[in-house]
PDB file of C-alpha atoms in Angstrom:
ATOM      1  CA  MET P   1      61.894  69.313   0.113  1.00 43.00           C
ATOM      2  CA  PHE P   2      58.978  66.745   2.540  1.00 46.00           C
ATOM      3  CA  TYR P   3      59.559  67.286   6.290  1.00 46.00           C
ATOM      4  CA  LEU P   4      57.934  65.174   8.557  1.00 43.00           C
ATOM      5  CA  ILE P   5      57.015  66.570  12.047  1.00 42.00           C
ATOM      6  CA  ILE P   6      56.539  64.232  14.844  1.00 39.00           C
ATOM      7  CA  GLN P   7      55.769  65.361  18.217  1.00 40.00           C
ATOM      8  CA  VAL P   8      56.271  62.962  21.210  1.00 43.00           C
ATOM      9  CA  HIS P   9      54.697  63.500  24.694  1.00 43.00           C
ATOM     10  CA  PRO P  10      56.444  61.297  27.490  1.00 45.00           C
ATOM     11  CA  GLY P  11      54.315  59.237  28.748  1.00 48.00           C
ATOM     12  CA  SER P  12      51.739  59.326  26.214  1.00 47.00           C
ATOM     13  CA  THR P  13      49.725  56.298  25.440  1.00 55.00           C
ATOM     14  CA  MET P  14      48.099  54.577  21.505  1.00 57.00           C
ATOM     15  CA  LYS P  15      45.411  56.578  20.877  1.00 63.00           C
ATOM     16  CA  LYS P  16      44.790  54.885  17.589  1.00 70.00           C
ATOM     17  CA  THR P  17      42.166  52.083  17.893  1.00 72.00           C
ATOM     18  CA  TYR P  18      40.199  50.049  15.759  1.00 71.00           C
ATOM     19  CA  PRO P  19      36.689  49.017  16.195  1.00 70.00           C
ATOM     20  CA  GLU P  20      38.019  45.000  15.493  1.00 82.00           C
ATOM     21  CA  ARG P  21      39.284  42.588  18.132  1.00 84.00           C
ATOM     22  CA  MET P  22      41.250  39.774  18.692  1.00 86.00           C
ATOM     23  CA  THR P  23      43.000  38.917  21.838  1.00 89.00           C
ATOM     24  CA  LEU P  24      46.589  38.542  22.325  1.00 92.00           C
ATOM     25  CA  SER P  25      46.275  34.400  22.287  1.00 93.00           C
ATOM     26  CA  GLU P  26      45.257  35.207  18.981  1.00 92.00           C
ATOM     27  CA  VAL P  27      48.745  37.133  17.985  1.00 93.00           C
ATOM     28  CA  TRP P  28      51.051  35.873  20.343  1.00 94.00           C
ATOM     29  CA  PRO P  29      52.550  32.957  18.009  1.00 95.00           C
ATOM     30  CA  PHE P  30      53.823  36.109  16.026  1.00 94.00           C
ATOM     31  CA  LEU P  31      55.569  38.025  19.169  1.00 95.00           C
ATOM     32  CA  GLU P  32      56.721  34.014  20.324  1.00 94.00           C
ATOM     33  CA  ALA P  33      58.439  33.443  17.004  1.00 93.00           C
ATOM     34  CA  GLY P  34      60.580  36.766  17.906  1.00 87.00           C
ATOM     35  CA  GLY P  35      62.952  37.710  15.509  1.00 91.00           C
ATOM     36  CA  LEU P  36      63.792  41.978  14.866  1.00 95.00           C
ATOM     37  CA  ILE P  37      61.340  44.603  16.108  1.00 97.00           C
ATOM     38  CA  HIS P  38      62.218  48.568  15.084  1.00 97.00           C
ATOM     39  CA  LEU P  39      61.979  49.944  19.160  1.00 98.00           C
ATOM     40  CA  SER P  40      61.208  53.098  20.067  1.00 97.00           C
ATOM     41  CA  THR P  41      62.226  55.091  23.033  1.00 97.00           C
ATOM     42  CA  VAL P  42      61.572  58.792  23.909  1.00 96.00           C
ATOM     43  CA  ASP P  43      64.963  61.037  23.762  1.00 95.00           C
ATOM     44  CA  GLY P  44      63.891  64.310  25.333  1.00 91.00           C
ATOM     45  CA  ASN P  45      61.177  65.347  23.523  1.00 90.00           C
ATOM     46  CA  HIS P  46      62.287  63.418  19.975  1.00 93.00           C
ATOM     47  CA  PRO P  47      62.075  59.683  18.858  1.00 94.00           C
ATOM     48  CA  ARG P  48      64.561  57.745  18.716  1.00 96.00           C
ATOM     49  CA  VAL P  49      63.861  54.001  16.788  1.00 97.00           C
ATOM     50  CA  ARG P  50      66.350  51.387  16.372  1.00 96.00           C
ATOM     51  CA  MET P  51      65.948  48.085  15.304  1.00 96.00           C
ATOM     52  CA  VAL P  52      67.004  45.279  17.982  1.00 97.00           C
ATOM     53  CA  SER P  53      66.108  41.264  18.198  1.00 96.00           C
ATOM     54  CA  LEU P  54      62.899  40.230  19.865  1.00 97.00           C
ATOM     55  CA  ASN P  55      63.468  37.561  22.712  1.00 96.00           C
ATOM     56  CA  VAL P  56      60.375  35.285  24.718  1.00 96.00           C
ATOM     57  CA  TYR P  57      61.532  33.489  27.505  1.00 97.00           C
ATOM     58  CA  ASP P  58      59.045  32.794  30.252  1.00 96.00           C
ATOM     59  CA  GLN P  59      55.854  34.173  28.439  1.00 95.00           C
ATOM     60  CA  LYS P  60      57.103  36.902  28.188  1.00 97.00           C
ATOM     61  CA  LEU P  61      59.128  39.619  26.041  1.00 97.00           C
ATOM     62  CA  TRP P  62      62.686  40.800  25.712  1.00 98.00           C
ATOM     63  CA  VAL P  63      65.265  42.645  24.282  1.00 98.00           C
ATOM     64  CA  VAL P  64      69.494  42.762  25.279  1.00 98.00           C
ATOM     65  CA  THR P  65      71.932  45.132  25.186  1.00 97.00           C
ATOM     66  CA  ARG P  66      75.222  47.155  25.860  1.00 97.00           C
ATOM     67  CA  THR P  67      74.366  49.014  29.211  1.00 97.00           C
ATOM     68  CA  GLY P  68      75.772  52.201  27.668  1.00 96.00           C
ATOM     69  CA  ASP P  69      73.421  52.087  24.591  1.00 97.00           C
ATOM     70  CA  ASP P  70      71.708  55.607  25.096  1.00 97.00           C
ATOM     71  CA  LYS P  71      68.272  53.615  24.287  1.00 97.00           C
ATOM     72  CA  VAL P  72      68.801  52.199  28.520  1.00 98.00           C
ATOM     73  CA  ALA P  73      69.502  56.040  29.625  1.00 97.00           C
ATOM     74  CA  GLN P  74      66.079  56.259  27.301  1.00 98.00           C
ATOM     75  CA  ILE P  75      63.879  54.228  29.274  1.00 98.00           C
ATOM     76  CA  ARG P  76      65.508  54.633  32.596  1.00 97.00           C
ATOM     77  CA  GLU P  77      64.371  58.789  32.091  1.00 96.00           C
ATOM     78  CA  ASN P  78      60.812  57.688  30.175  1.00 97.00           C
ATOM     79  CA  SER P  79      60.154  53.300  30.403  1.00 97.00           C
ATOM     80  CA  ASN P  80      57.010  54.514  27.623  1.00 96.00           C
ATOM     81  CA  VAL P  81      57.894  52.661  24.596  1.00 97.00           C
ATOM     82  CA  GLU P  82      56.709  51.599  21.275  1.00 97.00           C
ATOM     83  CA  PHE P  83      58.057  48.931  18.268  1.00 97.00           C
ATOM     84  CA  THR P  84      56.586  47.358  15.216  1.00 96.00           C
ATOM     85  CA  LEU P  85      57.275  43.751  14.678  1.00 95.00           C
ATOM     86  CA  SER P  86      56.459  43.002  10.351  1.00 93.00           C
ATOM     87  CA  ILE P  87      54.386  39.733   9.559  1.00 92.00           C
ATOM     88  CA  GLN P  88      55.399  38.475   6.502  1.00 90.00           C
ATOM     89  CA  GLY P  89      51.735  37.403   4.569  1.00 87.00           C
ATOM     90  CA  LYS P  90      51.511  35.120   0.776  1.00 89.00           C
ATOM     91  CA  GLU P  91      50.699  39.249  -0.930  1.00 87.00           C
ATOM     92  CA  ARG P  92      51.066  41.872   1.337  1.00 88.00           C
ATOM     93  CA  THR P  93      53.499  42.193   4.706  1.00 90.00           C
ATOM     94  CA  GLY P  94      51.253  42.983   7.658  1.00 88.00           C
ATOM     95  CA  CYS P  95      52.428  44.960  11.085  1.00 91.00           C
ATOM     96  CA  LEU P  96      52.606  44.745  15.188  1.00 94.00           C
ATOM     97  CA  ARG P  97      51.890  47.561  17.238  1.00 94.00           C
ATOM     98  CA  ALA P  98      52.608  47.865  20.402  1.00 96.00           C
ATOM     99  CA  THR P  99      53.348  50.414  23.119  1.00 96.00           C
ATOM    100  CA  ALA P 100      55.219  48.786  26.201  1.00 97.00           C
ATOM    101  CA  GLU P 101      56.391  49.646  29.133  1.00 97.00           C
ATOM    102  CA  ALA P 102      60.175  48.478  29.471  1.00 98.00           C
ATOM    103  CA  ARG P 103      62.049  46.947  32.744  1.00 98.00           C
ATOM    104  CA  ILE P 104      64.859  47.049  33.473  1.00 98.00           C
ATOM    105  CA  VAL P 105      65.244  43.805  34.821  1.00 98.00           C
ATOM    106  CA  GLU P 106      68.470  43.571  37.870  1.00 97.00           C
ATOM    107  CA  ASP P 107      67.563  40.655  39.206  1.00 97.00           C
ATOM    108  CA  GLN P 108      70.738  37.542  38.594  1.00 97.00           C
ATOM    109  CA  GLN P 109      68.473  34.507  38.207  1.00 98.00           C
ATOM    110  CA  THR P 110      66.279  36.180  35.454  1.00 98.00           C
ATOM    111  CA  ARG P 111      69.060  37.686  33.310  1.00 98.00           C
ATOM    112  CA  SER P 112      70.724  33.716  33.269  1.00 98.00           C
ATOM    113  CA  ASP P 113      67.407  32.083  32.331  1.00 98.00           C
ATOM    114  CA  VAL P 114      66.760  34.468  29.704  1.00 98.00           C
ATOM    115  CA  ALA P 115      70.482  34.403  28.525  1.00 98.00           C
ATOM    116  CA  SER P 116      70.561  30.807  28.138  1.00 97.00           C
ATOM    117  CA  THR P 117      67.627  31.076  25.547  1.00 96.00           C
ATOM    118  CA  ILE P 118      69.466  33.743  22.787  1.00 96.00           C
ATOM    119  CA  PRO P 119      72.136  31.703  21.630  1.00 95.00           C
ATOM    120  CA  TRP P 120      74.535  34.422  19.585  1.00 95.00           C
ATOM    121  CA  PHE P 121      74.266  35.836  23.325  1.00 97.00           C
ATOM    122  CA  THR P 122      78.256  34.990  24.342  1.00 96.00           C
ATOM    123  CA  GLY P 123      79.334  37.190  21.016  1.00 96.00           C
ATOM    124  CA  TYR P 124      78.173  40.060  23.061  1.00 96.00           C
ATOM    125  CA  TRP P 125      79.019  39.628  26.907  1.00 97.00           C
ATOM    126  CA  GLU P 126      81.507  37.237  29.331  1.00 95.00           C
ATOM    127  CA  SER P 127      78.666  36.667  31.690  1.00 96.00           C
ATOM    128  CA  PRO P 128      74.586  36.792  32.588  1.00 97.00           C
ATOM    129  CA  ALA P 129      76.699  38.779  35.441  1.00 97.00           C
ATOM    130  CA  ASP P 130      78.766  41.149  32.786  1.00 97.00           C
ATOM    131  CA  PRO P 131      77.607  44.425  33.422  1.00 97.00           C
ATOM    132  CA  ASN P 132      78.073  45.834  29.902  1.00 97.00           C
ATOM    133  CA  PHE P 133      74.797  43.553  29.427  1.00 98.00           C
ATOM    134  CA  THR P 134      71.135  44.738  30.295  1.00 98.00           C
ATOM    135  CA  LEU P 135      67.918  43.363  30.214  1.00 98.00           C
ATOM    136  CA  ILE P 136      64.758  44.633  29.490  1.00 98.00           C
ATOM    137  CA  ARG P 137      61.271  42.890  29.759  1.00 98.00           C
ATOM    138  CA  LEU P 138      59.128  44.311  27.371  1.00 98.00           C
ATOM    139  CA  ASP P 139      55.318  44.753  29.321  1.00 97.00           C
ATOM    140  CA  LEU P 140      52.480  45.181  26.421  1.00 97.00           C
ATOM    141  CA  LYS P 141      49.616  47.519  27.035  1.00 96.00           C
ATOM    142  CA  LYS P 142      47.926  47.794  23.380  1.00 95.00           C
ATOM    143  CA  ILE P 143      48.285  46.071  20.179  1.00 94.00           C
ATOM    144  CA  LEU P 144      47.302  47.039  16.703  1.00 93.00           C
ATOM    145  CA  PHE P 145      47.341  44.667  14.097  1.00 91.00           C
ATOM    146  CA  ASP P 146      46.971  45.326  10.188  1.00 90.00           C
ATOM    147  CA  HIS P 147      46.718  41.327   9.508  1.00 86.00           C
ATOM    148  CA  HIS P 148      48.946  40.101   7.225  1.00 88.00           C
ATOM    149  CA  GLU P 149      46.472  37.761   4.855  1.00 86.00           C
ATOM    150  CA  THR P 150      43.337  40.098   5.378  1.00 86.00           C
ATOM    151  CA  SER P 151      44.315  43.923   5.152  1.00 83.00           C
ATOM    152  CA  SER P 152      42.036  43.846   8.490  1.00 87.00           C
ATOM    153  CA  LYS P 153      42.920  46.177  11.869  1.00 91.00           C
ATOM    154  CA  TYR P 154      42.634  44.900  14.724  1.00 89.00           C
ATOM    155  CA  THR P 155      43.113  45.960  18.658  1.00 90.00           C
ATOM    156  CA  ILE P 156      44.429  44.099  20.544  1.00 91.00           C
ATOM    157  CA  GLU P 157      43.920  45.358  24.386  1.00 89.00           C
ATOM    158  CA  VAL P 158      45.511  43.843  27.162  1.00 89.00           C
ATOM    159  CA  ASN P 159      45.711  42.947  31.242  1.00 75.00           C
ATOM    160  CA  THR P 160      48.407  42.642  32.403  1.00 57.00           C
TER     161      THR P 160
END
């Protein structure tokens, strides 16, 4: 039997760094394409990972979710998150691994603007004012990129 034990320290940031560098603008098209990401939050001393839809609006990254979902309470308690996004190449799959600060957005205009760009929004919520709708902005801190074509590994420092 195999056991994997991971200890998460609230407030910690990604320690790993690759020597090669890229800029955010070089990887932004992969993020802008959206899709499903694996989002990790902190629940006490335990990581909690789930797949969510990554949405892009106004050059920012967004996650929409139900207000009662555990991730909302976890983000209110500790806003440090990580996520991964698979990047499919011709012969291999690469990955973007990002640390971010998750911010719950209450501004009604922003909620409406982002919701209007998500075609499946009305399948889950009545309107952007629905109290069961939570909008989360992911403010990037750092990205590690395992390139999908070359297998090269890059660090992207994000200046916000």
